[in-house]
Backbone as a ProteinNet text record, in pm:
[ID]
protein_1_A
[PRIMARY]
XXXXXXXXXXXXXXXXXXXXXXXXXXXXXXXXXXXXXXXXXXXXXXXXXXXXXXXXXXXXXXXXXXXXXXXXXXXXXXXXXXXXXXXXXXXXXXXXXXXXXXXXXXXXXXXXXXXXXXXXXXXXXX
[TERTIARY]
303.4	251.6	354.1	332.6	428.3	367.6	463.2	401.4	382.4	432	418.6	277	199.6	69.8	37.2	119.4	94.1	235.3	236.6	353.6	298.8	335.9	290.2	389.5	369.5	468.7	374.1	450.5	383.9	472	413.5	473.8	396.5	454.5	389.9	378.1	266.1	243.4	205	233.7	208.8	60.4	-14.7	-154.6	-172.2	-260.2	-278.9	-329.8	-283.8	-335.5	-476.7	-576.9	-702.2	-744.2	-645.2	-675.2	-639	-573.9	-525	-547	-621.5	-648.4	-716.9	-674.3	-739.5	-721.9	-817.3	-806.8	-672.4	-636.3	-506.7	-530.8	-451.9	-456.9	-318.8	-296.7	-157.2	-123	16.1	82.9	60.8	79.6	97.1	185.9	327.4	422.1	387.1	321.8	286	193.8	92.6	-1.2	70.4	176.2	253.3	318.9	399.8	473.1	389	272.1	188.1	108.6	123.2	40.6	-97.9	-133.2	-273.7	-297.4	-409.4	-422.8	-514.5	-519	-613.1	-758.7	-800.3	-940.9	-965.4	-875.7	-894.9	-866.5	-780.3	-749.1	-882	-962.1	-1081.8	-1179.7	-1165.1	-1273.1	-1213.3	-1096.3	-1032.7	-1047.3	-1073.6	-1069.1	-936.4	-828.8	-691.8	-694.7	-628.6	-611.5	-466.5	-435.5	-307	-318.3	-215.5	-210.9	-149.4	-193.1	-132.8	-30.2	-29.8	57.6	0.1	8.9	-55.9	30.4	-10.9	38.7	32.3	-84.5	-117.7	-12.3	38.3	122.7	270.2	297.5	440.2	463.9	355.3	372.3	425.6	391.5	436.5	311.2	202.7	90.3	48.4	126.9	91	80.8	6.2	-9.7	-29	79.3	58.5	84.2	79.8	102.3	-4.6	-13.8	-106.7	-34.9	-78.8	-9.9	-88.6	-8.8	-58.9	9.6	-78.5	-30.8	-60.1	43.9	22.7	30.7	-82.2	-87.2	-72	19.6	53.7	0.7	-99.8	-170	-105.7	-29.8	40.9	-67.5	-132.6	-217.6	-150.2	-211.2	-133.9	-60.6	-110.8	-25.4	110.4	99.5	204.6	319.6	261.4	335.2	420.9	351.9	410	539.8	487.7	616.5	732.3	712.7	808.8	890.1	811.6	885.7	968.9	920	997.8	1110.4	1131.5	1235.8	1205.2	1067.4	1040.9	1072.2	1109	1153.4	1033.3	1099.8	1007.5	887.9	922.9	839.9	721.5	759.1	645.9	568.4	608.6	534.1	435.2	484.9	398.1	304.9	325	228.9	112.3	159.1	47.1	-31.9	23.1	-49	-126.8	-99.3	-185.9	-304.8	-278.9	-370.5	-476.9	-435.6	-522	-577.5	-569	-622.1	-565.8	-422	-335.6	-336.3	-348.6	-349.5	-204.9	-135.9	2.7	4.4	125.7	134.5	103.5	132.3	113.4	-35.8	-116.7	-256.4	-321.5	-270.7	-315.7	-290.2	-181.8	-165.5	-251.9	-286.7	-358.3	-514.4	-550.7	-671.7	-682.7	-574.3	-545	-555.7	-513	-508.7	-652.6	-705.8	-842.9	-945	-919.3	-999.5	-961.1	-865.8	-832.9	-733.3	-676.8	-598.6	-462.7	-402.8	-261.8	-273.8	-151.6	-133.2	-74.8	-83.6	-26.2	121.2	196.7	323.4	386.2	290.4	325.4	326	222.7	200.3	332.1	372.3	495.6	610.8	642.7	751.6	760.3	645.6	641.2	665.4	619.4	629	779.2	858.1	995.5	1079.4	1038.8	1108.9	1069.9	955	911.1	987.6
2712.1	2588.4	2479.4	2395.1	2281.2	2159.3	2078.4	1945	1833.2	1854.7	1737.4	1758.3	1664.6	1666.9	1567.2	1452.7	1343.8	1253.2	1211	1136.9	1001.3	890.9	765.1	676.1	623.4	511.6	385.1	281.6	145.3	55.4	-53.4	-162.6	-270.4	-393.1	-517.9	-591.4	-640.4	-706.9	-839.4	-956.1	-1081.4	-1090.3	-1179.2	-1214.6	-1324.1	-1340.9	-1469.3	-1569.3	-1680.5	-1809.7	-1838.6	-1846.3	-1858.2	-2007.7	-2100.3	-2236	-2256.2	-2164.4	-2198.3	-2069	-1975.1	-1852.3	-1893.4	-1841	-1852.5	-1715.8	-1705.5	-1599.8	-1586.6	-1481.4	-1441.6	-1346.5	-1361	-1251.6	-1190.9	-1083.7	-1023.4	-994.9	-997.8	-958.2	-813.1	-778.7	-628.9	-571.6	-629.4	-576.1	-558.5	-652.9	-636.1	-527.4	-488.7	-386.8	-255.8	-244.2	-141	-88.2	-196.7	-162.5	-118.4	-158.7	-139.1	-2.1	56.3	175.5	162.6	48.5	13	3.9	81.6	81.4	-46.1	-85.6	-198.8	-177.6	-52.2	-32.2	-49.9	-6.2	-35.7	-177.2	-237.6	-385.7	-482.3	-425	-493	-498.8	-402.9	-375.6	-450.3	-524.4	-570.3	-730.9	-787.6	-956	-979.5	-1011	-1037	-1162	-1187.9	-1310.2	-1341.7	-1465.1	-1524	-1652.5	-1694.2	-1828.3	-1918.5	-2035.9	-2137.5	-2210.9	-2201.8	-2290.2	-2419.2	-2452	-2567.6	-2600.9	-2717.6	-2767.2	-2671.2	-2591.3	-2499.7	-2369	-2349.6	-2232.5	-2269.4	-2387	-2446	-2406.1	-2414.6	-2382.8	-2242.1	-2150	-2019.3	-1932.7	-1980.9	-1901.2	-1790.8	-1776.3	-1662.7	-1720.6	-1647.8	-1694	-1571.1	-1522.6	-1405.7	-1285.5	-1183.1	-1043.6	-950.9	-849.3	-725.6	-598.6	-496.3	-365.4	-280.7	-203.3	-95.2	37.5	145.6	251.8	379.8	477	626.5	728.1	804.7	893.3	1057.3	1111.8	1253.8	1338.7	1407.2	1509.4	1639.2	1694.4	1818.5	1929.6	1984.2	2083.1	2212.2	2324.9	2453.9	2460.6	2419.4	2420.9	2356.4	2235.4	2144.6	2210.4	2257.1	2325.3	2431	2513.7	2639	2577.6	2473.4	2411.5	2373.2	2323.3	2262.8	2388.7	2480.5	2597.2	2664.2	2667	2752.3	2643.9	2536.2	2452.6	2372.1	2348.1	2280.1	2136.1	2091.9	1949.4	1844.8	1728.6	1624.1	1607.7	1651.8	1644.4	1750.8	1853.5	1980.1	1927.1	1860	1822	1708	1614.6	1504.8	1546.8	1649.7	1703.6	1764.8	1845.9	1916.1	1796.3	1700.9	1590.6	1515.1	1486.2	1411	1508.6	1627.6	1734.6	1745.2	1728.1	1725.3	1598.4	1488.2	1369.1	1263	1262.6	1156.4	1053.5	914.6	804.5	732.9	728.4	685.1	538	482.6	355.5	279.9	309	238.2	235.3	334.3	342.6	241.5	233.5	155.2	5.8	-31.6	-153.2	-199.8	-101.3	-131.6	-176	-100.9	-130.9	-274.7	-311.1	-446.6	-549.1	-522.9	-602.4	-615.3	-509.5	-503.7	-584	-583.4	-665.1	-811.6	-850.6	-993.5	-1039.1	-935.6	-981.5	-999.7	-924.1	-942.8	-938.2	-981.4	-986.3	-878	-855.1	-762.2	-767.3	-881.8	-897.5	-822.7	-855.2	-781.3	-628.4	-577.1	-439.3	-387.9	-462.6	-418.5	-422.2	-535.3	-537.8	-443.2	-394.3	-277.9	-152	-136	-2.2	23.9	-86.1	-76.1	-26.9	-77.3	-40.2	103.2	155.3	272.6	380.2
-2007.4	-1935.4	-1940.8	-1842.4	-1819.9	-1885.1	-1927.9	-1990.6	-1886.9	-1766.1	-1667.2	-1597	-1609.5	-1549.8	-1436.2	-1448.1	-1353.1	-1338.5	-1205	-1179.7	-1124.8	-1159.5	-1095.3	-1051	-915.2	-875.1	-863	-873.3	-844.1	-792.1	-729.5	-668.5	-689.7	-679.2	-698.2	-560.8	-515.9	-389.6	-425.8	-350.4	-381.4	-320.1	-415.7	-382.6	-294	-208.2	-124.4	-216	-195.7	-271.8	-252.7	-351.7	-312.8	-270.4	-293.6	-250.6	-101.8	-34	100.2	192.6	141	213.3	347	464.6	577.4	685.5	776.7	864.7	940.6	981.9	1030.5	1142.6	1252.3	1368	1383.7	1324.4	1336.9	1480.3	1496.2	1611.2	1636.7	1759.9	1791.4	1730.1	1710.8	1620.8	1499.1	1430.9	1281.5	1266.3	1364.9	1351.1	1370.7	1462	1479.3	1354	1296.6	1192.8	1056.2	1056.9	961.8	988.7	1113.5	1131.2	1152.9	1206.6	1238.6	1388.7	1431.5	1576.7	1599.4	1725.1	1760	1737.6	1741.8	1696.4	1559.4	1477.5	1338	1313.9	1362.1	1335.9	1370.4	1465.6	1500.4	1388.4	1297.5	1177	1061.8	1067.4	944.7	961.7	851.2	855.8	766.8	859.9	804.2	756	637.4	560.6	554	541.7	498.7	426.2	358.1	283.2	357.8	393.1	474.8	401.9	259.9	195.2	134.6	29.1	-22.5	-166.7	-226.2	-346.5	-451.9	-459.4	-566	-568.4	-436.6	-440.6	-397	-410.1	-380.9	-228.5	-138.6	-10.7	42.8	-50.7	-7.5	43.9	24.1	55.7	-28.4	-143.1	-246.7	-379.8	-457.8	-611.1	-686.9	-758.7	-852.9	-761.6	-841.6	-778	-838.1	-769.6	-817.1	-794	-867.4	-856.6	-741.8	-693.9	-632	-664.4	-661.1	-740.2	-656	-687.9	-617.7	-730.1	-737.1	-853.1	-800	-854.2	-807.3	-923.7	-910.7	-1012.5	-983.2	-1095.2	-1060	-1095	-988.3	-971.3	-952.2	-957.6	-936.7	-814.2	-705.7	-574.4	-587.5	-644.2	-657	-761	-869.6	-968.1	-904.3	-821.5	-745.8	-669.5	-593.3	-491.3	-580.8	-689.5	-782.8	-844.7	-893	-943.3	-849.2	-704.5	-616.9	-541.2	-604.7	-553.2	-431.2	-389.3	-287.8	-290.2	-163.6	-148.3	-164	-159.9	-159.7	-53.3	62.9	180.2	157.3	111.7	84	-33.1	-139.2	-244	-200.3	-115.6	-71.4	33.9	116	201.2	122.8	20.3	-67.4	-138.4	-185.2	-267.5	-185.9	-54	48.1	83.6	111.1	138.3	39.4	-96.3	-207.2	-257.6	-169.4	-197.2	-256	-260.8	-317.7	-231.5	-276.2	-205.6	-203.7	-98.2	-91	-121.1	-171.4	-196.2	-64.9	48.7	177.2	184.4	175	185.7	89.9	-41.9	-165	-113	-46.4	4.5	119.1	189	299.8	249	154.6	75.2	27.5	-33.1	-92.8	19.4	136	252.5	305.4	315.8	364.1	275.2	148.2	45	55.3	123.2	134.7	18.7	-49.7	-171.1	-119.9	-40.9	5.1	166.1	209.9	367.4	434.3	572.3	635.5	626.3	606.4	595.1	455.8	359.9	224.1	234.1	308	346.1	417.6	516.5	584.1	510	437.3	342.7	253.7	176.6	66.2	150	266.6	345.7	369.8	408.1	440.2	318	194.5	73.3	32.8	82.9	32.4	97
[MASK]
++++++++++++++++++++++++++++++++++++++++++++++++++++++++++++++++++++++++++++++++++++++++++++++++++++++++++++++++++++++++++++++

């Protein structure tokens, strides 16, 4: 048997300042960069921090983690043993229910914790 059972990746995204949070209407380019369709956008209450004395006019206060967990199941173990590349492993992981860092960031955005700009910035790094 193998001793590898789980691989975790994490990133930190900035949290919207609770003192100056307000509604935000993203641009078409922001939606495109984030991979969100206009139909999906209509269902999301986007937020942004305007900037205030509490956040030093940044619109953000603190950070929160987003996580991607790759469980090494029999299919992924086989791909690894056979020398499969990252794309094959990622396809199998997503097929088996892994949530990507991007998807985790989208959830934080939909919850009003972070902004679409943070999601885009995180995705560029990914």
